Amino acid sequence: MSAHGLYPGVAVVTGAAGNGIGAAIAKAFAAEGCKRIALTDRKSDLLDAVKTAIEATYVGTQVYAVSGDISDADFVQSFIDGVVAKFGRIDYAANCAGVLGTAQRCTETSIEEFDRLNSINYRGVWLCSRAELGVMVNQDPLDGNVPGRAPSRGAIVNIASQLGIVNKAKTGPYSASKAAVISLTRSDAIDYSQDGIRVNCVCPGVIATPMTVWDEESRKRTEPFVQMAPLGRIGRPEEIADAALFLCSAKASFVQGHAMVVDGGYILT
Ligand SMILES: NC(=O)c1ccc[n+]([C@@H]2O[C@H](COP(=O)([O-])OP(=O)(O)OC[C@H]3O[C@@H](n4cnc5c(N)ncnc54)[C@H](O)[C@@H]3O)[C@@H](O)[C@H]2O)c1
């Protein structure tokens, strides 16, 4: 196996600022030997901090970080063009940028709130995966360093949610936006199999990130949802990163169009 282990190629991660799932995936790529990593998020200061932390911890890793809004088609295309100009290709893409909805029933939800959620969670993931696929489809396959597995043109992992699979009270537009991500993942998996590209998604359960728990009050509000899972604890962003990295690697070479639920058993009850 080469010095770059399972990740000899170029990784792209959206929603990579702060202490959430995207940042955990970015750090996991670096920890596993990926040497070329591109990051984006709309929070520029927090994004720069993740870049700095990775470069300081994993010396020799190049991080290309550009802040912007993934619901903006022009930004997404310019970011992906920049990644290709910098690193020449894209082999692994984790589309994590997303927002949580407000806890409201349909008639209480404003049209603006519906559009905000869908423009980021659904349209944003579509824009990113569309631009990433556009690069992957035109590049030479890369050997993923697992004996007996064919070289791959790329692997995409979209971050959906357990709420894309099961429904709970007052989650309508958020749940629907995540179900759309699962459906999009399956369609892209069908359409790009012929090109040697895999497209999967991860459906996290309740994970300790700035989206869910940022103070004592938010921890209390989140606890009933944590207790819905048989494992009875909140998940760690690193536990989602492990699933995403597996799906990006050549070890997942026969996993296609899958919605991998990583939720402590939340959807079982
Ligand atoms: N934390 C959970 O319990 C949980 C559960 C299921 C699914 N998810 C999903 O996981 C993904 C990551 O969430 P997280 O928990 O790490 O939350 P987070 O808030 O820590 O991370 C999301 C990141 O996306 C960025 N972002 C939001 N809108 C953006 C936009 N328009 N353009 C660019 N960046 C944008 C934010 O700035 C943030 O850094 C989301 O898609 C979320 O819906 C999270």
Coordinates of C-alpha atoms and ligand atoms in Angstrom, one line a residue:
M1 CA 0.0 0.0 0.0
S2 CA 1.2 3.5 -0.8
A3 CA 2.1 6.0 2.0
H4 CA -1.3 7.6 1.5
G5 CA -3.1 4.5 2.6
L6 CA -6.7 4.2 1.6
Y7 CA -7.0 7.8 0.5
P8 CA -4.3 8.6 -2.2
G9 CA -6.7 11.0 -3.9
V10 CA -8.2 14.4 -3.3
A11 CA -11.0 15.0 -0.7
V12 CA -13.7 17.7 -0.8
V13 CA -15.8 18.4 2.3
T14 CA -18.6 21.0 2.6
G15 CA -19.9 22.3 5.9
A16 CA -16.3 21.8 7.3
A17 CA -16.1 24.7 9.8
G18 CA -16.5 24.5 13.6
N19 CA -16.8 21.2 15.5
G20 CA -19.5 19.5 13.5
I21 CA -19.6 16.4 11.2
G22 CA -17.9 18.1 8.3
A23 CA -14.9 19.2 10.4
A24 CA -14.7 15.7 11.8
I25 CA -14.7 14.2 8.3
A26 CA -12.0 16.7 7.2
K27 CA -9.8 15.8 10.2
A28 CA -10.4 12.1 9.7
F29 CA -9.2 12.3 6.0
A30 CA -6.0 13.9 7.2
A31 CA -5.5 11.4 10.0
E32 CA -5.9 8.6 7.6
G33 CA -3.2 9.9 5.3
C34 CA -5.1 11.9 2.7
K35 CA -2.7 14.7 1.6
R36 CA -4.9 16.9 -0.5
I37 CA -8.1 18.2 1.2
A38 CA -10.5 21.0 0.0
L39 CA -12.9 22.5 2.4
T40 CA -15.8 25.0 2.3
D41 CA -18.3 26.5 4.7
R42 CA -20.0 29.8 4.9
K43 CA -18.3 30.6 8.3
S44 CA -14.9 31.8 7.1
D45 CA -13.1 32.2 10.5
L46 CA -14.1 28.8 11.7
L47 CA -13.2 27.3 8.4
D48 CA -9.7 28.8 8.5
A49 CA -9.3 27.4 12.0
V50 CA -10.0 23.9 10.8
K51 CA -7.5 24.4 7.9
T52 CA -4.9 25.6 10.4
A53 CA -5.5 22.8 12.8
I54 CA -5.2 20.1 10.1
E55 CA -2.0 21.6 8.6
A56 CA -0.4 21.9 12.1
T57 CA -1.3 18.4 13.2
Y58 CA -0.8 16.5 9.9
V59 CA 2.4 18.1 8.5
G60 CA 2.6 17.7 4.7
T61 CA -1.2 17.8 4.3
Q62 CA -2.3 20.5 1.9
V63 CA -5.7 22.2 2.7
Y64 CA -7.4 24.4 0.2
A65 CA -10.2 26.3 2.0
V66 CA -12.7 28.8 0.5
S67 CA -15.7 30.1 2.3
G68 CA -19.0 30.6 0.6
D69 CA -22.7 29.6 0.4
I70 CA -23.4 26.2 -1.1
S71 CA -26.9 27.3 -2.1
D72 CA -25.3 29.7 -4.5
A73 CA -24.7 27.9 -7.8
D74 CA -22.0 30.3 -9.0
F75 CA -20.0 29.9 -5.7
V76 CA -20.3 26.1 -5.9
Q77 CA -18.9 26.0 -9.4
S78 CA -16.1 28.4 -8.7
F79 CA -15.1 26.5 -5.5
I80 CA -15.0 23.2 -7.4
D81 CA -13.1 24.8 -10.3
G82 CA -10.7 26.1 -7.7
V83 CA -10.2 22.6 -6.2
V84 CA -9.4 21.2 -9.7
A85 CA -7.0 24.1 -10.4
K86 CA -5.2 23.5 -7.1
F87 CA -5.2 19.7 -6.9
G88 CA -6.1 18.4 -10.4
R89 CA -9.0 16.1 -9.5
I90 CA -11.6 15.1 -6.9
D91 CA -11.8 11.5 -5.6
Y92 CA -13.9 11.7 -2.4
A93 CA -16.6 14.3 -1.7
A94 CA -18.5 14.5 1.6
N95 CA -21.5 16.9 1.3
C96 CA -22.2 17.9 4.9
A97 CA -23.3 21.5 4.8
G98 CA -26.9 21.7 6.2
V99 CA -29.2 23.5 8.5
L100 CA -31.8 22.3 11.1
G101 CA -35.4 23.3 10.7
T102 CA -37.6 25.1 13.2
A103 CA -39.9 22.8 15.3
Q104 CA -43.2 23.7 13.7
R105 CA -46.2 22.1 12.1
C106 CA -47.0 22.7 8.4
T107 CA -49.4 25.6 8.9
E108 CA -47.0 27.4 11.2
T109 CA -44.1 27.1 8.9
S110 CA -43.4 30.1 6.7
I111 CA -42.6 29.8 3.0
E112 CA -39.3 31.5 3.7
E113 CA -38.3 28.8 6.2
F114 CA -39.3 26.1 3.8
D115 CA -37.3 27.7 1.0
R116 CA -34.3 28.3 3.3
L117 CA -34.1 24.6 4.3
N118 CA -34.5 23.3 0.9
S119 CA -32.1 25.7 -0.8
I120 CA -29.3 24.4 1.5
N121 CA -30.2 20.8 2.5
Y122 CA -31.5 19.7 -0.8
R123 CA -30.6 22.2 -3.6
G124 CA -27.2 22.8 -2.0
V125 CA -26.3 19.1 -1.9
W126 CA -27.6 18.7 -5.5
L127 CA -25.4 21.7 -6.6
C128 CA -22.3 20.3 -4.9
S129 CA -22.8 16.7 -6.0
R130 CA -23.5 17.9 -9.6
A131 CA -20.3 19.9 -9.7
E132 CA -18.3 17.1 -8.1
L133 CA -19.7 14.5 -10.5
G134 CA -18.9 16.8 -13.4
V135 CA -15.2 16.5 -12.4
M136 CA -15.2 12.8 -11.5
V137 CA -16.8 11.7 -14.7
N138 CA -14.0 13.2 -16.8
Q139 CA -11.0 12.0 -14.8
D140 CA -8.9 8.9 -15.0
P141 CA -9.7 6.2 -12.4
L142 CA -7.4 6.1 -9.4
D143 CA -6.2 2.9 -7.6
G144 CA -7.6 2.9 -4.1
N145 CA -4.9 0.8 -2.6
V146 CA -7.0 -2.3 -1.8
P147 CA -5.8 -5.4 -3.5
G148 CA -8.3 -6.9 -6.0
R149 CA -10.5 -3.7 -6.2
A150 CA -10.8 -1.9 -9.5
P151 CA -9.6 1.7 -9.7
S152 CA -12.4 4.3 -9.2
R153 CA -13.3 7.6 -10.7
G154 CA -14.6 8.8 -7.4
A155 CA -17.0 8.4 -4.4
I156 CA -19.5 10.8 -3.1
V157 CA -21.1 10.7 0.4
N158 CA -24.0 12.9 1.1
I159 CA -25.0 13.6 4.6
A160 CA -28.8 13.0 5.0
S161 CA -30.4 12.2 8.4
Q162 CA -32.3 9.5 10.4
L163 CA -35.2 12.0 9.8
G164 CA -35.0 11.3 6.1
I165 CA -36.0 7.7 7.0
V166 CA -38.4 8.1 10.0
N167 CA -40.7 11.0 10.8
K168 CA -41.2 12.8 14.1
A169 CA -43.6 15.6 15.1
K170 CA -42.9 19.1 13.7
T171 CA -40.0 18.1 11.4
G172 CA -41.8 18.3 8.0
P173 CA -39.6 20.4 5.7
Y174 CA -36.3 19.2 7.4
S175 CA -37.3 15.5 7.1
A176 CA -38.5 16.0 3.6
S177 CA -35.2 17.8 2.6
K178 CA -33.2 14.8 4.0
A179 CA -35.5 12.2 2.3
A180 CA -34.7 14.2 -0.9
V181 CA -31.0 13.7 -0.3
I182 CA -31.5 10.0 0.1
S183 CA -33.5 9.8 -3.1
L184 CA -31.0 11.9 -5.0
T185 CA -28.2 9.7 -3.8
R186 CA -29.9 6.6 -5.1
S187 CA -30.6 8.2 -8.5
D188 CA -27.0 9.4 -8.9
A189 CA -25.8 6.0 -7.9
I190 CA -27.8 4.5 -10.8
D191 CA -26.7 7.1 -13.3
Y192 CA -23.0 7.1 -12.5
S193 CA -22.3 3.4 -11.9
Q194 CA -21.4 3.1 -15.6
D195 CA -18.6 5.7 -15.0
G196 CA -17.1 3.9 -12.0
I197 CA -18.4 6.4 -9.5
R198 CA -20.1 5.4 -6.3
V199 CA -22.7 7.7 -4.5
N200 CA -23.9 6.8 -1.0
C201 CA -25.2 8.7 2.0
V202 CA -24.9 8.6 5.7
C203 CA -28.0 9.1 7.9
P204 CA -26.8 10.3 11.3
G205 CA -28.8 10.0 14.4
V206 CA -28.5 12.7 17.1
I207 CA -24.9 13.8 17.1
A208 CA -23.2 16.2 19.5
T209 CA -22.4 19.2 17.2
P210 CA -23.1 23.0 17.3
M211 CA -26.4 22.2 15.4
T212 CA -27.8 20.2 18.4
V213 CA -26.0 21.0 21.6
W214 CA -24.4 24.4 22.2
D215 CA -25.4 25.1 25.8
E216 CA -27.2 23.5 28.8
E217 CA -30.6 24.4 27.6
S218 CA -30.1 22.9 24.1
R219 CA -28.7 19.8 25.8
K220 CA -31.9 19.4 27.8
R221 CA -34.1 19.9 24.7
T222 CA -32.1 17.3 22.8
E223 CA -32.1 14.7 25.5
P224 CA -35.5 13.2 24.8
F225 CA -34.4 12.5 21.2
V226 CA -31.2 11.0 22.4
Q227 CA -33.2 8.6 24.6
M228 CA -35.3 7.5 21.6
A229 CA -32.2 5.5 20.5
P230 CA -31.7 2.1 22.1
L231 CA -28.0 3.0 22.7
G232 CA -29.3 5.9 24.8
R233 CA -26.5 8.3 24.2
I234 CA -25.6 11.1 21.9
G235 CA -23.3 10.2 18.9
R236 CA -19.9 11.8 18.3
P237 CA -19.1 13.5 15.0
E238 CA -16.1 11.1 14.7
E239 CA -18.6 8.2 14.5
I240 CA -20.2 9.7 11.4
A241 CA -16.7 10.4 10.0
D242 CA -15.8 6.8 10.3
A243 CA -18.9 5.8 8.2
A244 CA -18.2 8.5 5.6
L245 CA -14.6 7.5 5.2
F246 CA -15.4 3.9 4.8
L247 CA -17.9 4.7 2.1
C248 CA -15.3 6.9 0.3
S249 CA -12.7 4.1 0.4
A250 CA -12.0 1.2 -1.9
K251 CA -13.1 -1.1 0.9
A252 CA -16.6 0.0 0.1
S253 CA -16.1 -0.8 -3.6
F254 CA -19.4 -2.8 -3.9
V255 CA -21.5 -0.4 -1.8
Q256 CA -23.6 1.7 -4.1
G257 CA -26.7 4.0 -3.5
H258 CA -26.8 3.0 0.2
A259 CA -28.2 5.1 3.0
M260 CA -26.1 4.0 5.9
V261 CA -27.9 4.8 9.2
V262 CA -25.5 5.6 12.1
D263 CA -27.9 6.4 14.8
G264 CA -27.5 4.2 17.9
G265 CA -30.7 2.4 16.8
Y266 CA -32.9 5.6 16.7
I267 CA -34.9 4.4 13.7
L268 CA -35.7 1.0 15.2
T269 CA -38.2 2.3 17.8
Ligands
LIG1 N1 -26.0 16.9 14.4 C1 -27.0 16.0 14.2 O1 -27.6 15.5 15.2 C2 -27.4 15.6 12.8 C3 -28.3 14.6 12.7 C4 -28.6 14.2 11.4 C5 -28.1 14.9 10.3 N2 -27.3 15.9 10.5 C6 -26.7 16.6 9.3 O2 -25.3 16.6 9.3 C7 -24.8 17.7 8.6 C8 -23.8 18.4 9.4 O3 -24.4 19.0 10.5 P1 -23.7 19.2 11.9 O4 -24.5 18.5 12.9 O5 -22.3 19.0 11.8 O6 -24.0 20.7 12.1 P2 -23.1 22.0 12.1 O7 -24.0 23.2 12.2 O8 -22.0 21.8 13.1 O9 -22.4 21.9 10.7 C9 -23.1 22.4 9.5 C10 -22.1 23.3 8.8 O10 -22.8 23.6 7.6 C11 -22.5 25.0 7.3 N3 -23.5 25.6 6.4 C12 -24.8 25.7 6.7 N4 -25.4 26.3 5.6 C13 -24.4 26.5 4.7 C14 -24.4 27.1 3.4 N5 -25.6 27.6 2.9 N6 -23.3 27.2 2.8 C15 -22.1 26.7 3.3 N7 -22.1 26.1 4.5 C16 -23.2 26.1 5.2 C17 -22.5 25.7 8.7 O11 -21.8 26.9 8.7 C18 -21.9 24.6 9.6 O12 -20.5 24.8 9.7 C19 -26.1 18.5 8.2 O13 -26.4 18.3 6.9 C20 -27.1 18.1 9.2 O14 -28.4 18.2 8.7 C21 -26.9 16.3 11.7

